[in-house]
C-alpha positions as YAML, in Angstrom:
chain: A
units: angstrom
residues:
- id: 1
  name: MET
  ca: [31.31, -29.85, 1.99]
- id: 2
  name: LYS
  ca: [28.62, -28.04, 0.22]
- id: 3
  name: ILE
  ca: [26.92, -24.74, 1.81]
- id: 4
  name: VAL
  ca: [23.26, -24.59, 1.29]
- id: 5
  name: GLU
  ca: [21.70, -20.87, 1.43]
- id: 6
  name: LYS
  ca: [18.69, -20.59, 3.44]
- id: 7
  name: LYS
  ca: [16.06, -18.90, 1.55]
- id: 8
  name: GLU
  ca: [13.20, -17.10, 2.79]
- id: 9
  name: SER
  ca: [10.07, -19.61, 2.75]
- id: 10
  name: LEU
  ca: [7.66, -18.75, 0.14]
- id: 11
  name: ALA
  ca: [4.66, -20.43, 1.99]
- id: 12
  name: PRO
  ca: [1.33, -19.25, 0.66]
- id: 13
  name: SER
  ca: [-0.30, -16.23, 3.09]
- id: 14
  name: VAL
  ca: [-3.42, -17.19, 4.53]
- id: 15
  name: VAL
  ca: [-5.88, -14.88, 5.86]
- id: 16
  name: ARG
  ca: [-9.36, -15.69, 7.54]
- id: 17
  name: VAL
  ca: [-12.39, -13.70, 6.66]
- id: 18
  name: LYS
  ca: [-15.33, -14.08, 8.91]
- id: 19
  name: TRP
  ca: [-18.90, -12.96, 8.64]
- id: 20
  name: ILE
  ca: [-20.04, -10.92, 11.82]
- id: 21
  name: ASP
  ca: [-23.72, -9.62, 10.56]
- id: 22
  name: GLY
  ca: [-25.23, -7.48, 7.87]
- id: 23
  name: MET
  ca: [-22.52, -6.64, 5.61]
- id: 24
  name: ARG
  ca: [-19.80, -6.75, 8.39]
- id: 25
  name: PHE
  ca: [-16.80, -9.03, 7.92]
- id: 26
  name: VAL
  ca: [-13.62, -9.50, 9.95]
- id: 27
  name: ALA
  ca: [-10.54, -10.50, 8.18]
- id: 28
  name: THR
  ca: [-7.82, -12.26, 10.53]
- id: 29
  name: ASP
  ca: [-4.16, -13.34, 9.96]
- id: 30
  name: SER
  ca: [-2.64, -16.09, 10.97]
- id: 31
  name: THR
  ca: [-0.88, -14.15, 13.75]
- id: 32
  name: GLY
  ca: [-3.86, -12.55, 15.32]
- id: 33
  name: HIS
  ca: [-3.91, -9.38, 13.49]
- id: 34
  name: SER
  ca: [-7.69, -8.57, 12.60]
- id: 35
  name: ILE
  ca: [-9.46, -5.76, 10.43]
- id: 36
  name: VAL
  ca: [-13.36, -4.85, 9.98]
- id: 37
  name: MET
  ca: [-15.07, -4.67, 6.27]
- id: 38
  name: ASP
  ca: [-18.24, -3.10, 5.88]
- id: 39
  name: ALA
  ca: [-20.35, -2.03, 3.04]
- id: 40
  name: SER
  ca: [-21.09, 1.58, 3.04]
- id: 41
  name: LYS
  ca: [-24.83, 2.41, 4.12]
- id: 42
  name: GLN
  ca: [-25.88, 3.44, 0.51]
- id: 43
  name: VAL
  ca: [-25.50, -0.81, -0.22]
- id: 44
  name: GLY
  ca: [-27.04, -2.12, 2.90]
- id: 45
  name: GLY
  ca: [-24.04, -1.84, 5.05]
- id: 46
  name: GLU
  ca: [-23.26, 0.16, 8.71]
- id: 47
  name: GLY
  ca: [-19.99, 1.72, 7.12]
- id: 48
  name: SER
  ca: [-18.59, 0.30, 10.09]
- id: 49
  name: GLY
  ca: [-15.06, -0.49, 8.81]
- id: 50
  name: PHE
  ca: [-12.83, -0.11, 5.40]
- id: 51
  name: SER
  ca: [-14.60, -1.30, 2.28]
- id: 52
  name: PRO
  ca: [-12.56, -4.07, 0.38]
- id: 53
  name: LEU
  ca: [-11.76, -1.75, -2.07]
- id: 54
  name: GLN
  ca: [-10.34, 0.97, 0.29]
- id: 55
  name: LEU
  ca: [-8.43, -1.77, 1.56]
- id: 56
  name: LEU
  ca: [-6.43, -2.10, -1.83]
- id: 57
  name: LEU
  ca: [-5.67, 1.47, -1.59]
- id: 58
  name: ALA
  ca: [-4.51, 1.02, 2.18]
- id: 59
  name: ALA
  ca: [-2.49, -1.70, 1.01]
- id: 60
  name: LEU
  ca: [-0.70, -0.04, -1.52]
- id: 61
  name: GLY
  ca: [-0.11, 2.75, 0.91]
- id: 62
  name: GLY
  ca: [1.71, 0.52, 3.27]
- id: 63
  name: CYS
  ca: [3.51, -1.28, 0.96]
- id: 64
  name: THR
  ca: [5.10, 1.39, -0.59]
- id: 65
  name: GLY
  ca: [5.71, 3.37, 3.00]
- id: 66
  name: ILE
  ca: [7.58, 0.39, 3.75]
- id: 67
  name: ASP
  ca: [9.41, 0.39, 1.21]
- id: 68
  name: ILE
  ca: [10.16, 4.28, 1.05]
- id: 69
  name: VAL
  ca: [10.60, 4.22, 4.80]
- id: 70
  name: ASP
  ca: [13.27, 1.82, 4.28]
- id: 71
  name: ILE
  ca: [15.50, 3.09, 1.27]
- id: 72
  name: MET
  ca: [15.46, 6.53, 2.85]
- id: 73
  name: ARG
  ca: [17.11, 5.02, 5.69]
- id: 74
  name: LYS
  ca: [19.78, 3.13, 4.03]
- id: 75
  name: GLN
  ca: [20.25, 6.47, 1.79]
- id: 76
  name: ARG
  ca: [20.99, 8.27, 5.48]
- id: 77
  name: GLN
  ca: [18.06, 10.91, 4.89]
- id: 78
  name: GLN
  ca: [16.51, 11.98, 8.43]
- id: 79
  name: MET
  ca: [12.83, 11.69, 7.61]
- id: 80
  name: ASP
  ca: [10.55, 12.72, 10.35]
- id: 81
  name: ASP
  ca: [7.51, 12.15, 8.86]
- id: 82
  name: LEU
  ca: [6.03, 10.53, 5.78]
- id: 83
  name: GLU
  ca: [2.07, 10.78, 4.92]
- id: 84
  name: ILE
  ca: [0.91, 9.12, 1.83]
- id: 85
  name: GLU
  ca: [-2.43, 9.42, 0.29]
- id: 86
  name: VAL
  ca: [-3.51, 6.84, -2.20]
- id: 87
  name: SER
  ca: [-6.90, 7.95, -4.21]
- id: 88
  name: GLY
  ca: [-8.76, 5.91, -6.74]
- id: 89
  name: GLU
  ca: [-11.32, 6.18, -9.72]
- id: 90
  name: ARG
  ca: [-13.67, 3.08, -10.78]
- id: 91
  name: VAL
  ca: [-14.90, 2.27, -13.66]
- id: 92
  name: LYS
  ca: [-18.55, 2.52, -14.36]
- id: 93
  name: GLU
  ca: [-19.46, -1.00, -14.88]
- id: 94
  name: PRO
  ca: [-19.07, -4.15, -13.19]
- id: 95
  name: PRO
  ca: [-16.91, -5.34, -11.72]
- id: 96
  name: ARG
  ca: [-16.06, -1.85, -10.69]
- id: 97
  name: VAL
  ca: [-12.39, -1.93, -10.45]
- id: 98
  name: TYR
  ca: [-9.93, 0.63, -10.40]
- id: 99
  name: ASP
  ca: [-8.95, 1.70, -13.43]
- id: 100
  name: LYS
  ca: [-6.96, 5.08, -12.08]
- id: 101
  name: ILE
  ca: [-4.80, 5.03, -8.65]
- id: 102
  name: HIS
  ca: [-3.11, 8.29, -7.77]
- id: 103
  name: VAL
  ca: [-0.04, 8.02, -4.74]
- id: 104
  name: GLU
  ca: [0.98, 11.51, -3.19]
- id: 105
  name: TYR
  ca: [3.91, 11.36, -1.09]
- id: 106
  name: LYS
  ca: [4.65, 14.18, 1.59]
- id: 107
  name: VAL
  ca: [7.53, 13.89, 3.10]
- id: 108
  name: LYS
  ca: [9.12, 15.85, 6.19]
- id: 109
  name: GLY
  ca: [12.52, 16.15, 7.52]
- id: 110
  name: ARG
  ca: [15.63, 17.97, 7.76]
- id: 111
  name: GLY
  ca: [18.24, 18.23, 4.86]
- id: 112
  name: ILE
  ca: [15.76, 15.54, 2.51]
- id: 113
  name: LYS
  ca: [17.47, 15.43, -0.83]
- id: 114
  name: GLU
  ca: [14.98, 15.73, -3.42]
- id: 115
  name: LYS
  ca: [16.93, 12.79, -5.46]
- id: 116
  name: ALA
  ca: [17.13, 10.64, -2.63]
- id: 117
  name: VAL
  ca: [13.17, 11.07, -2.17]
- id: 118
  name: GLN
  ca: [12.62, 10.26, -6.03]
- id: 119
  name: ARG
  ca: [15.15, 7.40, -6.09]
- id: 120
  name: ALA
  ca: [12.87, 5.90, -3.07]
- id: 121
  name: ILE
  ca: [9.91, 6.37, -4.79]
- id: 122
  name: ARG
  ca: [11.26, 4.91, -8.32]
- id: 123
  name: LEU
  ca: [12.68, 1.87, -6.51]
- id: 124
  name: SER
  ca: [8.96, 1.29, -4.62]
- id: 125
  name: GLU
  ca: [7.09, 1.90, -7.58]
- id: 126
  name: GLU
  ca: [9.80, -0.22, -10.28]
- id: 127
  name: LYS
  ca: [10.99, -3.03, -7.96]
- id: 128
  name: TYR
  ca: [9.81, -3.81, -4.35]
- id: 129
  name: CYS
  ca: [6.40, -2.65, -4.01]
- id: 130
  name: SER
  ca: [4.26, -6.00, -4.87]
- id: 131
  name: VAL
  ca: [0.96, -4.15, -3.84]
- id: 132
  name: GLY
  ca: [1.52, -1.90, -6.66]
- id: 133
  name: ALA
  ca: [3.05, -4.39, -9.30]
- id: 134
  name: MET
  ca: [-0.53, -6.35, -9.11]
- id: 135
  name: LEU
  ca: [-2.61, -2.97, -9.36]
- id: 136
  name: LYS
  ca: [-0.65, -1.68, -12.54]
- id: 137
  name: ALA
  ca: [-1.67, -4.93, -14.19]
- id: 138
  name: LYS
  ca: [-5.45, -3.10, -14.23]
- id: 139
  name: ALA
  ca: [-5.02, 0.28, -13.34]
- id: 140
  name: GLU
  ca: [-3.01, 3.26, -14.34]
- id: 141
  name: VAL
  ca: [-0.99, 4.47, -11.16]
- id: 142
  name: THR
  ca: [0.49, 7.68, -11.04]
- id: 143
  name: SER
  ca: [2.23, 9.52, -8.27]
- id: 144
  name: SER
  ca: [3.73, 12.87, -6.85]
- id: 145
  name: TYR
  ca: [5.20, 14.09, -3.80]
- id: 146
  name: THR
  ca: [6.06, 17.34, -1.82]
- id: 147
  name: ILE
  ca: [8.95, 17.80, 0.81]
- id: 148
  name: GLN
  ca: [8.49, 19.76, 3.77]
...
């Protein structure tokens, strides 16, 4: 009898983006989650949602945040709060991509070990965070942390 290991499906992700009005769009995933995107008032929008490039920074923060929480739990660290601030600098010429991105981790908890935080960040940045891996192809991504 042959035992076949069941692997996670690598089906493509699908997100639908619908124009609402002006420069406003709503992106919806296959399970019904949605997010509003809009251009700033300076470029003809109303500023009523994230810009697409802000979403890239948010995606990086969410991706690495999920990794950090998971890894810290596995290291049995009592983390009470995690805040991640992601900032980006863009080039001046179109396409105005980010060329520098900085991730600042603010970790709060009781008895948090610095080595555990360093390990969690390193594993997220080097192995697990797919958003970070994609952004590193075009931008210099740096990070820092504080433990409170």
